[in-house]
Coordinates of C-alpha atoms in Angstrom, one line a residue:
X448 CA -11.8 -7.4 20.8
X449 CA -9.4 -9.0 18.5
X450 CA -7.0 -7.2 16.3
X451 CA -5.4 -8.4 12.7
X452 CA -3.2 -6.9 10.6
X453 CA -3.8 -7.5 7.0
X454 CA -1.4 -4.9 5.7
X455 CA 1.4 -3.7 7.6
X456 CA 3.4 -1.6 5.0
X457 CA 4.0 2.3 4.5
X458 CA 3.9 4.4 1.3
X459 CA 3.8 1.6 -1.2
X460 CA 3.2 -2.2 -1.3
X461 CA 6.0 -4.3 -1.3
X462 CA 5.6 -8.1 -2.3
X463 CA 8.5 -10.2 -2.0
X464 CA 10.7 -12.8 -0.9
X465 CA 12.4 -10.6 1.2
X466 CA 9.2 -9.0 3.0
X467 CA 7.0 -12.6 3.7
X468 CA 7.3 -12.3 7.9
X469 CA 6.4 -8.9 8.4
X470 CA 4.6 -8.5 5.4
X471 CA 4.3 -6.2 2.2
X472 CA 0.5 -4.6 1.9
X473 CA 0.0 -1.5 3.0
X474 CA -2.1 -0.3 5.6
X475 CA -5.6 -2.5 6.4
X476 CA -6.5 -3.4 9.7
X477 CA -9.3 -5.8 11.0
X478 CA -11.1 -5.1 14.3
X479 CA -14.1 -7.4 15.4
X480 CA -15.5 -6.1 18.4
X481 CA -16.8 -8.5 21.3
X482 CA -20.2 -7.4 20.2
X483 CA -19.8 -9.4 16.7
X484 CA -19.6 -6.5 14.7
X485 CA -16.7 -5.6 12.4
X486 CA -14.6 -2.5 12.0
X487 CA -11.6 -1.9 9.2
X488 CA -9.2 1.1 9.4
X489 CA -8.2 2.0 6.0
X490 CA -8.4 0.5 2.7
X491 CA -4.7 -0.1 1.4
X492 CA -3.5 -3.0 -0.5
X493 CA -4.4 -5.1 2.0
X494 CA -7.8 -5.1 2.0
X495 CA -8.0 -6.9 -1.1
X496 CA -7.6 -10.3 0.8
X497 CA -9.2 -9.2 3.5
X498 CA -12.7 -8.6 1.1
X499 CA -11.6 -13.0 -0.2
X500 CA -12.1 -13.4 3.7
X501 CA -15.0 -12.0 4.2
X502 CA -16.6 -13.0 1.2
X503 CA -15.6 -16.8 1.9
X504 CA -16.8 -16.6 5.4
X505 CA -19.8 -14.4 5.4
X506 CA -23.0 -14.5 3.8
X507 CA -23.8 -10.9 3.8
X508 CA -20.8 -7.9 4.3
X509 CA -21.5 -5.5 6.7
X510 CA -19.0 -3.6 7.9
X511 CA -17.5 -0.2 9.6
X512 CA -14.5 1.3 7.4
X513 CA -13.0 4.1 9.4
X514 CA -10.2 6.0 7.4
X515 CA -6.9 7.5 9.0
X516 CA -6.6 9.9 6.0
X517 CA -6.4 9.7 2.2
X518 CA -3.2 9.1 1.1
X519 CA -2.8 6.6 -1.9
X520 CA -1.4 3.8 0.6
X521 CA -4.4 4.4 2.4
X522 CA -6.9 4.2 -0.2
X523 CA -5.8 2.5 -3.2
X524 CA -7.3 -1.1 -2.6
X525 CA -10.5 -0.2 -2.5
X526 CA -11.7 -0.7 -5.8
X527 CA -10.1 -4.2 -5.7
X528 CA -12.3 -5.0 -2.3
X529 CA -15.1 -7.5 -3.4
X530 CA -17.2 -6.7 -1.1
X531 CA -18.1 -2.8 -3.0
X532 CA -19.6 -4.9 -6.3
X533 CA -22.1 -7.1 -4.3
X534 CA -25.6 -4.9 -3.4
X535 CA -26.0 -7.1 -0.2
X536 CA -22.9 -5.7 1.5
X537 CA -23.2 -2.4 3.6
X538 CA -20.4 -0.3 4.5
X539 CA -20.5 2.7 6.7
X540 CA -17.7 4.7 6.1
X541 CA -16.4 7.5 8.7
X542 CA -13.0 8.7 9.8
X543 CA -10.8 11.8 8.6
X544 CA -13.0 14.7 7.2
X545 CA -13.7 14.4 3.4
X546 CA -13.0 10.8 3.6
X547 CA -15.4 9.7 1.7
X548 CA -14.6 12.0 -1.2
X549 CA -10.7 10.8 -1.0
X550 CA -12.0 7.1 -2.1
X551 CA -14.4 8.3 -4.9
X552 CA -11.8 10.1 -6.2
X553 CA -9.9 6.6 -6.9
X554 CA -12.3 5.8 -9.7
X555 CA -12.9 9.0 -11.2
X556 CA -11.5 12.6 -10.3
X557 CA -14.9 14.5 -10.8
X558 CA -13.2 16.0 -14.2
X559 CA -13.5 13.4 -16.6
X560 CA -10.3 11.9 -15.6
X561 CA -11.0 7.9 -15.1
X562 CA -8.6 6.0 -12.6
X563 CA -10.3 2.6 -12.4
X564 CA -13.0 0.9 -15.0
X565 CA -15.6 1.1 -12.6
X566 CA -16.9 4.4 -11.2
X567 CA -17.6 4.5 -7.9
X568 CA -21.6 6.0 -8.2
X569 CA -22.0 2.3 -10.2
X570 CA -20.9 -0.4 -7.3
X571 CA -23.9 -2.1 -5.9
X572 CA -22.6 -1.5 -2.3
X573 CA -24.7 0.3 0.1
X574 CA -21.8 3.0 0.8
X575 CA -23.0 5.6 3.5
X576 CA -21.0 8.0 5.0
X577 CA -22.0 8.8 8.6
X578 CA -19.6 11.4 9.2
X579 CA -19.6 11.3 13.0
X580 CA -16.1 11.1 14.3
X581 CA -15.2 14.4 13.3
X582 CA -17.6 16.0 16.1
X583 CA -17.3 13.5 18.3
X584 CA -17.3 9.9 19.6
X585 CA -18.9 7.3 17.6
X586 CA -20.6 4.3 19.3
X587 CA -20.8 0.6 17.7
X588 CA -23.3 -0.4 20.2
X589 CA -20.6 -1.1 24.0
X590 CA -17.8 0.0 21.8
X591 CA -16.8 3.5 21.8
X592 CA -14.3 4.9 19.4
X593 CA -12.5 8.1 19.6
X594 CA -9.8 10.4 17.8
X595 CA -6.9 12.3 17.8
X596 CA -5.7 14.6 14.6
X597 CA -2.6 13.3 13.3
X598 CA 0.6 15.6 12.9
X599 CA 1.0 14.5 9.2
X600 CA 0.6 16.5 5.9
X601 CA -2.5 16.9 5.4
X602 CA -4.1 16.1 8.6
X603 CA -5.9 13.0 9.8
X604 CA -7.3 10.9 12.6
X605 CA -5.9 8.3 15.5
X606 CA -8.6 6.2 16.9
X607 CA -8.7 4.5 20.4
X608 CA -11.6 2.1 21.0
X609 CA -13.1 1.3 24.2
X610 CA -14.7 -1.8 25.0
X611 CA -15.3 -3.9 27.8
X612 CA -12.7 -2.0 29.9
X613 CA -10.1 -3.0 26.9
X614 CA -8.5 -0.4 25.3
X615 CA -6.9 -0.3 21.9
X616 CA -5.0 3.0 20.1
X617 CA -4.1 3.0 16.4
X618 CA -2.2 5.9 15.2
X619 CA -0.3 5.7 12.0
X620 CA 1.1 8.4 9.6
X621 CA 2.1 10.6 12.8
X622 CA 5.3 12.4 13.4
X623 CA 6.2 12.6 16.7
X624 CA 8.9 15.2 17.9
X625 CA 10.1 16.8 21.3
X626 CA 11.0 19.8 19.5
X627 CA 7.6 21.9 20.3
X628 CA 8.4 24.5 17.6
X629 CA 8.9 21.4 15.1
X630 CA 4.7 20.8 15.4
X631 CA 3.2 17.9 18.0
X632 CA 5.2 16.6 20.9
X633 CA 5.4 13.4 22.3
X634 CA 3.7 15.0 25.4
X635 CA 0.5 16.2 23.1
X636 CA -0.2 12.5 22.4
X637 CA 0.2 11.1 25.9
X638 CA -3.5 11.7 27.4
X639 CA -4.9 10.2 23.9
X640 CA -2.8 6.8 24.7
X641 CA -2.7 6.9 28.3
X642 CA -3.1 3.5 29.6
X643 CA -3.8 1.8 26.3
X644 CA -4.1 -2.3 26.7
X645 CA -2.6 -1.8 23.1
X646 CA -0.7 1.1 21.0
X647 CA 0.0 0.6 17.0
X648 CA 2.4 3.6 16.2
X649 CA 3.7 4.4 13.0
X650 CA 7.9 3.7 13.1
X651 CA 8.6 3.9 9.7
X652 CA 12.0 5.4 10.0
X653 CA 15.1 4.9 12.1
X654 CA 16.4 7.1 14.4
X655 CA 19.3 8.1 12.8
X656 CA 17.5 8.5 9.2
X657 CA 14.4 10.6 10.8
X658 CA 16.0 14.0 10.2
X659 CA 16.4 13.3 6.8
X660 CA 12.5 12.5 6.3
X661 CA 11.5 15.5 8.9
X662 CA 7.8 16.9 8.0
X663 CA 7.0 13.7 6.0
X664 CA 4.6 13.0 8.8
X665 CA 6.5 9.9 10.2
X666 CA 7.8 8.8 13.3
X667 CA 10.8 6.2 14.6
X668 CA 10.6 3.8 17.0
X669 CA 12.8 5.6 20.0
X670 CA 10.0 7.9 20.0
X671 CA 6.8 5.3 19.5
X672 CA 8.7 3.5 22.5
X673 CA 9.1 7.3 24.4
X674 CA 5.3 7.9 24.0
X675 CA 4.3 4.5 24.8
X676 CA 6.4 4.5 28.5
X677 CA 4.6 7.8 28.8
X678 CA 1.4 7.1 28.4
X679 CA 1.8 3.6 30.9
X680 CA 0.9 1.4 27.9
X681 CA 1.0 -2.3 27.8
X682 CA 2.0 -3.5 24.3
X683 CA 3.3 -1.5 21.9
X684 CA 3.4 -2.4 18.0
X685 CA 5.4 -0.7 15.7
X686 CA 3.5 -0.1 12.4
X687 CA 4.0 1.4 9.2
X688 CA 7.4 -0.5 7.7
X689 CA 9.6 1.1 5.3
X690 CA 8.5 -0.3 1.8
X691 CA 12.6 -0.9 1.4
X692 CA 12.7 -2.8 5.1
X693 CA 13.6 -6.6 4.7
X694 CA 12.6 -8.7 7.2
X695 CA 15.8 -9.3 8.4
X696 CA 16.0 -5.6 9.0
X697 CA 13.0 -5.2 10.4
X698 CA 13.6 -8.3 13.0
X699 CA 16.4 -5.8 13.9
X700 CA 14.6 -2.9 14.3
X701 CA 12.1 -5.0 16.6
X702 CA 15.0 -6.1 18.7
X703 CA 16.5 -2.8 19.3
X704 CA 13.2 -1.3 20.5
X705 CA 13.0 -4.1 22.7
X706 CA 16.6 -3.6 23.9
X707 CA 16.0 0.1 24.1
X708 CA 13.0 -0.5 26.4
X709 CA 14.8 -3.2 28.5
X710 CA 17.0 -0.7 28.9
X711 CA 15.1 2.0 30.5
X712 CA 13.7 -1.1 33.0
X713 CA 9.9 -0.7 31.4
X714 CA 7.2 -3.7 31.7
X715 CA 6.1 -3.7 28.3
X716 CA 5.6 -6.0 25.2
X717 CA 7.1 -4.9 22.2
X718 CA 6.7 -6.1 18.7
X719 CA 6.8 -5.3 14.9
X720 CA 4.0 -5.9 13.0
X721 CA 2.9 -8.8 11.1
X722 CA 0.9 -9.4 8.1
X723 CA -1.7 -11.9 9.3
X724 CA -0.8 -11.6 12.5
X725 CA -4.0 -11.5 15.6
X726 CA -3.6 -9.6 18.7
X727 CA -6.6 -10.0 21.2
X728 CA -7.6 -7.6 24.0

């Protein structure tokens, strides 16, 4: 399985000098699976390059987009993937419940009001909605994929994937608490992650900021780090930056997680993520 992040950012894209190590897209993920097939989680501004790729690379498109949730960040480069406008390319589209409806309603709202030239009944894609994940596992052949809701407005879906004895957790947009009157705990998360290869955690704020933000559905690194030593995981990544984190900033957030965890005496790798960066499992 290998892992790469083509957009790294939370809540809105932000390009830059000041953002070129850790990146500035928002959230798009690339997962191809040892079996040859590809998977994307979530169509923010960073699947725009990702569709150059593909196109440049592949003859045909045929792809697995799983969505977290609908939120703009989440959603809104999908009419800028061009991939949708050729009718060779497939996409099979599953995730969050009502998914599907969340990226129509980026071209048109279903009243008349038009977001994007194109409406989304008019690409040539063949888009499919399969609408599994919601009642249960979904298999991609030796790969199994399944998900946890997320405690963010709204709702939404983690996903761990299973392969090969590898196993790889992506849960953004999730606010993690010990408080259990304040929604999810740590603890509710634990089984979901337990022994993950990999964990990609949303740790958009900072510790000391998170009270400010509390209910916005986010999460800090102390506690990505907490449920990652929990849950015996190998590698954590923090995910989801702050659209106003430089890099500098975030090299310092990366550095105080690691400090935190070297700290408590835990084996585990810790890192921030990168646009363009590859993890492999």
């Amino acid at each position: 399985m290998k892992v790469k992040f083509w957009g790294t950012r939370g809540s809105i894209a932000a390009p830059g000098r000041d953002t070129v190590i850790y990146g500035g897209n928002t959230c798009c993920v690339e997962i191809l699976l040892n079996c040859g097939e590809t998977v994307i989680i979530d169509s923010g501004s960073g699947i725009r390059p990702l569709g150059d790729h593909l196109m440049a690379t592949r003859k045909t498109v045929d792809v697995h987009l799983l969505m977290t949730h609908v939120h703009w960040d989440h959603v809104q480069g999908f009419p800028f993937f061009d991939p949708v406008f050729k009718p060779t390319t497939r996409i099979a589209v599953d995730g969050a419940p009502r998914c599907i409806k969340g990226l129509g309603a980026i071209f048109d709202s279903g009243i008349g009001d038009g977001f994007f030239p194109i409406r989304f009944e008019d690409l040539r894609a063949d888009i499919h909605y399969l609408d599994e994940l919601r009642y249960g596992p979904l298999k991609i052949q030796n790969t199994t994929i399944t998900t946890v809701p997320l405690h963010h407005p709204q709702g939404g879906f983690g996903f761990r994937f299973e392969e090969d004895g590898k196993s790889f957790v992506f849960i953004t947009d999730n606010e993690l608490t010990r408080e259990i009157w304040r929604g999810k705990r740590i603890e509710d998360f634990v089984p979901f992650c337990r022994n993950a290869d990999i964990l990609v955690h949303d740790a958009q704020f900072l510790p000391e900021e998170i009270e400010l933000y509390r209910g916005w559905g986010h999460s800090d690194y102390s506690t990505a780090l907490e449920l990652a030593l929990k849950a015996g995981v190998k590698h954590l990544v923090l995910f989801h930056h702050e659209p106003s984190r430089t890099d500098r900033a975030e090299a310092l957030i990366e550095k105080k997680c690691r400090s935190l965890a070297h700290e408590q005496g835990a084996d585990i790798t810790v890192e921030a993520a990168k646009e363009g960066n590859t993890l492999l499992l």
